[in-house]
Each structure stands twice: as structure tokens, then as C-alpha cells.
PDB file of C-alpha atoms in Angstrom:
ATOM      1  CA  MET A   1      90.512  76.585 100.740  1.00 56.00           C
ATOM      2  CA  GLY A   2      90.785  79.790 103.238  1.00 68.00           C
ATOM      3  CA  LEU A   3      94.189  80.163 105.164  1.00 67.00           C
ATOM      4  CA  LEU A   4      93.142  78.367 107.995  1.00 68.00           C
ATOM      5  CA  ASP A   5      92.583  75.041 106.014  1.00 71.00           C
ATOM      6  CA  LYS A   6      95.685  75.618 104.418  1.00 66.00           C
ATOM      7  CA  ILE A   7      97.715  75.702 107.760  1.00 67.00           C
ATOM      8  CA  LEU A   8      96.085  73.058 109.350  1.00 69.00           C
ATOM      9  CA  GLY A   9      96.784  71.255 106.252  1.00 69.00           C
ATOM     10  CA  ARG A  10      92.719  70.021 106.088  1.00 68.00           C
ATOM     11  CA  GLY A  11      90.822  69.425 102.613  1.00 63.00           C
ATOM     12  CA  GLY A  12      92.080  70.980  98.898  1.00 58.00           C
ATOM     13  CA  ALA A  13      94.055  69.173  96.344  1.00 55.00           C
ATOM     14  CA  ALA A  14      96.315  66.872  96.826  1.00 54.00           C
ATOM     15  CA  ASP A  15      98.957  69.789  95.746  1.00 57.00           C
ATOM     16  CA  ASP A  16      97.938  71.511  98.895  1.00 60.00           C
ATOM     17  CA  THR A  17      98.694  68.759 101.150  1.00 67.00           C
ATOM     18  CA  PRO A  18     100.853  69.843 103.303  1.00 66.00           C
ATOM     19  CA  GLY A  19     103.942  67.910 104.022  1.00 75.00           C
ATOM     20  CA  PRO A  20     106.620  67.449 107.309  1.00 85.00           C
ATOM     21  CA  PHE A  21     106.184  70.708 109.534  1.00 87.00           C
ATOM     22  CA  ASP A  22     109.529  71.697 109.656  1.00 90.00           C
ATOM     23  CA  CYS A  23     109.833  73.679 113.196  1.00 91.00           C
ATOM     24  CA  GLU A  24     113.054  75.111 112.522  1.00 93.00           C
ATOM     25  CA  ARG A  25     112.133  76.741 108.847  1.00 94.00           C
ATOM     26  CA  VAL A  26     109.314  78.177 110.134  1.00 94.00           C
ATOM     27  CA  LYS A  27     110.877  79.553 112.707  1.00 95.00           C
ATOM     28  CA  ALA A  28     113.012  81.216 109.714  1.00 95.00           C
ATOM     29  CA  ALA A  29     110.257  83.216 108.730  1.00 95.00           C
ATOM     30  CA  ILE A  30     108.807  83.748 111.883  1.00 95.00           C
ATOM     31  CA  GLY A  31     111.457  86.570 112.700  1.00 95.00           C
ATOM     32  CA  PRO A  32     111.055  89.123 109.223  1.00 96.00           C
ATOM     33  CA  LEU A  33     107.007  89.020 110.049  1.00 96.00           C
ATOM     34  CA  ALA A  34     107.484  89.797 113.831  1.00 96.00           C
ATOM     35  CA  THR A  35     109.832  92.647 113.255  1.00 96.00           C
ATOM     36  CA  ALA A  36     107.539  93.661 110.284  1.00 96.00           C
ATOM     37  CA  LEU A  37     104.306  93.839 112.972  1.00 95.00           C
ATOM     38  CA  GLY A  38     106.214  96.115 114.744  1.00 95.00           C
ATOM     39  CA  ALA A  39     107.305  98.288 112.901  1.00 95.00           C
ATOM     40  CA  LEU A  40     104.544  98.787 111.006  1.00 93.00           C
ATOM     41  CA  ALA A  41     102.508  99.129 114.702  1.00 92.00           C
ATOM     42  CA  ASP A  42     105.253 102.031 115.705  1.00 92.00           C
ATOM     43  CA  ALA A  43     104.857 103.279 112.420  1.00 90.00           C
ATOM     44  CA  MET A  44     100.968 104.075 112.906  1.00 88.00           C
ATOM     45  CA  ASP A  45     101.676 105.114 117.250  1.00 85.00           C
ATOM     46  CA  THR A  46     103.343 108.533 116.068  1.00 78.00           C
ATOM     47  CA  ASP A  47     102.278 111.774 117.725  1.00 66.00           C
ATOM     48  CA  GLY A  48     100.515 112.664 114.446  1.00 71.00           C
ATOM     49  CA  ALA A  49      98.377 108.972 115.051  1.00 70.00           C
ATOM     50  CA  PRO A  50      94.630 109.104 115.835  1.00 72.00           C
ATOM     51  CA  MET A  51      95.411 107.082 118.885  1.00 63.00           C
ATOM     52  CA  SER A  52      91.997 108.484 120.452  1.00 67.00           C
ATOM     53  CA  ASN A  53      90.242 106.715 118.188  1.00 72.00           C
ATOM     54  CA  PRO A  54      89.776 103.195 119.403  1.00 75.00           C
ATOM     55  CA  GLY A  55      89.615 101.297 116.331  1.00 77.00           C
ATOM     56  CA  TRP A  56      93.143 102.342 115.285  1.00 78.00           C
ATOM     57  CA  SER A  57      94.708 102.059 118.682  1.00 84.00           C
ATOM     58  CA  GLY A  58      92.719  98.233 119.301  1.00 87.00           C
ATOM     59  CA  ARG A  59      94.630  97.857 115.961  1.00 88.00           C
ATOM     60  CA  VAL A  60      98.227  98.848 117.351  1.00 91.00           C
ATOM     61  CA  ARG A  61      97.785  96.907 120.253  1.00 92.00           C
ATOM     62  CA  ASP A  62      96.839  93.794 118.110  1.00 93.00           C
ATOM     63  CA  LEU A  63      99.704  94.258 116.218  1.00 94.00           C
ATOM     64  CA  ARG A  64     102.251  94.576 118.904  1.00 94.00           C
ATOM     65  CA  ASN A  65     100.570  91.222 120.388  1.00 94.00           C
ATOM     66  CA  ALA A  66     100.914  89.546 117.387  1.00 94.00           C
ATOM     67  CA  SER A  67     104.622  90.310 117.005  1.00 95.00           C
ATOM     68  CA  GLY A  68     105.095  89.232 120.998  1.00 95.00           C
ATOM     69  CA  GLN A  69     103.036  85.969 120.139  1.00 95.00           C
ATOM     70  CA  LEU A  70     105.025  85.322 117.647  1.00 95.00           C
ATOM     71  CA  ARG A  71     108.216  85.835 118.774  1.00 95.00           C
ATOM     72  CA  MET A  72     107.794  83.882 121.980  1.00 95.00           C
ATOM     73  CA  LEU A  73     106.552  80.630 119.513  1.00 94.00           C
ATOM     74  CA  ALA A  74     109.851  81.176 117.835  1.00 94.00           C
ATOM     75  CA  SER A  75     111.832  81.222 120.962  1.00 95.00           C
ATOM     76  CA  ARG A  76     110.065  77.391 122.308  1.00 94.00           C
ATOM     77  CA  PRO A  77     113.100  74.750 121.227  1.00 94.00           C
ATOM     78  CA  SER A  78     110.135  73.183 119.189  1.00 93.00           C
ATOM     79  CA  PHE A  79     105.981  73.753 118.383  1.00 93.00           C
ATOM     80  CA  GLU A  80     103.939  71.979 116.199  1.00 92.00           C
ATOM     81  CA  ARG A  81     101.349  73.496 113.362  1.00 91.00           C
ATOM     82  CA  GLU A  82      98.454  73.439 115.894  1.00 92.00           C
ATOM     83  CA  ASP A  83     100.614  75.642 117.949  1.00 93.00           C
ATOM     84  CA  LEU A  84     101.336  78.682 114.867  1.00 93.00           C
ATOM     85  CA  PHE A  85      97.851  78.343 114.126  1.00 91.00           C
ATOM     86  CA  ASP A  86      97.067  78.862 117.625  1.00 92.00           C
ATOM     87  CA  VAL A  87      99.253  82.616 117.193  1.00 91.00           C
ATOM     88  CA  PHE A  88      98.677  82.819 113.307  1.00 86.00           C
ATOM     89  CA  VAL A  89      95.635  83.438 113.401  1.00 88.00           C
ATOM     90  CA  GLY A  90      95.409  86.433 114.710  1.00 84.00           C
ATOM     91  CA  VAL A  91      97.445  87.942 112.508  1.00 89.00           C
ATOM     92  CA  ARG A  92      97.135  90.201 109.308  1.00 86.00           C
ATOM     93  CA  PRO A  93      98.372  93.173 107.757  1.00 87.00           C
ATOM     94  CA  LEU A  94      96.176  96.790 107.817  1.00 84.00           C
ATOM     95  CA  TYR A  95      94.846  96.248 104.656  1.00 85.00           C
ATOM     96  CA  ARG A  96      94.629  94.046 101.406  1.00 84.00           C
ATOM     97  CA  GLY A  97      95.344  95.652  97.808  1.00 84.00           C
ATOM     98  CA  THR A  98      95.480  99.137  96.901  1.00 87.00           C
ATOM     99  CA  PRO A  99      95.863 101.672 100.311  1.00 83.00           C
ATOM    100  CA  PRO A 100      93.299 103.810 101.150  1.00 83.00           C
ATOM    101  CA  ALA A 101      94.645 107.856 100.967  1.00 86.00           C
ATOM    102  CA  SER A 102      95.195 107.957 105.009  1.00 81.00           C
ATOM    103  CA  TYR A 103      97.068 104.482 105.372  1.00 82.00           C
ATOM    104  CA  ALA A 104      99.478 105.831 102.196  1.00 85.00           C
ATOM    105  CA  HIS A 105     102.313 106.383 104.265  1.00 86.00           C
ATOM    106  CA  LEU A 106     101.980 102.995 105.510  1.00 89.00           C
ATOM    107  CA  SER A 107     101.906 101.328 102.015  1.00 91.00           C
ATOM    108  CA  SER A 108     105.576  99.927 101.936  1.00 93.00           C
ATOM    109  CA  LEU A 109     105.347  98.429 105.670  1.00 94.00           C
ATOM    110  CA  ASN A 110     102.229  96.938 105.515  1.00 92.00           C
ATOM    111  CA  ASP A 111     103.855  95.184 102.125  1.00 93.00           C
ATOM    112  CA  ASP A 112     106.627  94.101 104.369  1.00 95.00           C
ATOM    113  CA  VAL A 113     103.986  92.701 106.987  1.00 94.00           C
ATOM    114  CA  ALA A 114     101.560  91.070 103.803  1.00 93.00           C
ATOM    115  CA  ALA A 115     105.061  89.697 102.334  1.00 95.00           C
ATOM    116  CA  ALA A 116     106.133  88.524 105.716  1.00 95.00           C
ATOM    117  CA  ILE A 117     102.590  86.872 106.289  1.00 94.00           C
ATOM    118  CA  ASP A 118     103.010  84.998 102.921  1.00 94.00           C
ATOM    119  CA  ALA A 119     106.059  83.664 103.790  1.00 95.00           C
ATOM    120  CA  VAL A 120     105.396  82.125 107.205  1.00 94.00           C
ATOM    121  CA  GLN A 121     102.198  80.448 105.350  1.00 92.00           C
ATOM    122  CA  ALA A 122     105.160  78.586 102.643  1.00 92.00           C
ATOM    123  CA  ALA A 123     107.296  77.615 105.528  1.00 92.00           C
ATOM    124  CA  SER A 124     104.376  76.268 106.919  1.00 89.00           C
ATOM    125  CA  ARG A 125     103.247  73.754 104.026  1.00 85.00           C
TER     126      ARG A 125
END
């Protein structure tokens, strides 16, 4: 079962079926994720960063946009699982697993993002 299927509650075993959507529980998990995404983007956008590389600058922009969209979603009085899906589909860490040598200095921030993504996934079930 994929990430999107888990968030939307499609398919899978009976124990993977999400329960009722608790907006407040998800909001509590969104804050740390938005903060972690912003911190990673800030660390990637330093004087020595390869911002002239379109891929790098695009990734920084994606992280900042995802952080802002999550903050906007969390500021709403209420939202549904589908609203979370619309924003969450674009949220991803810089990498998974062992960091490439050029990203080693971002390792702890990336780990924070990955853990926060997992927390939002868990809260949305």
C-alpha cells in the first residue's frame, strides 16, 4: 500500500483502514513538519549553497512552498483528509536512507523532516 493510499484510506488490510479523521490531532503534527521543512530549506539556502543549480534552488523552493501550504492548512478551523492529501502529496524529505556525501551536513535536519512526515501520516490514520 502506498503513501497516498494510506492517507486516503484506500485498499490494504483491515488493520490499515484509517479511523475517523481527527483534524486537531493532525494539526498538532503539521506544526513540527512545517518547522522542519523551513529549517531544512534555510540550511540549504546558505552562501555556499549551489543556488545556481536549478535542481537545488527548485528543491529549496519546493520545501518552502510545502512548509507554507502546511501552515495555511493548519490555520484553517477545520479540514478533511482529502485537504491534507492535496498538500501532503508534495511533501518529501531531501533523501531517504544514507545521506549522499554532499548532503551529509543536512543529515539531522533531513531526519527531522522524515520523522515529522511519519508523524503526520500516523496522525492522519
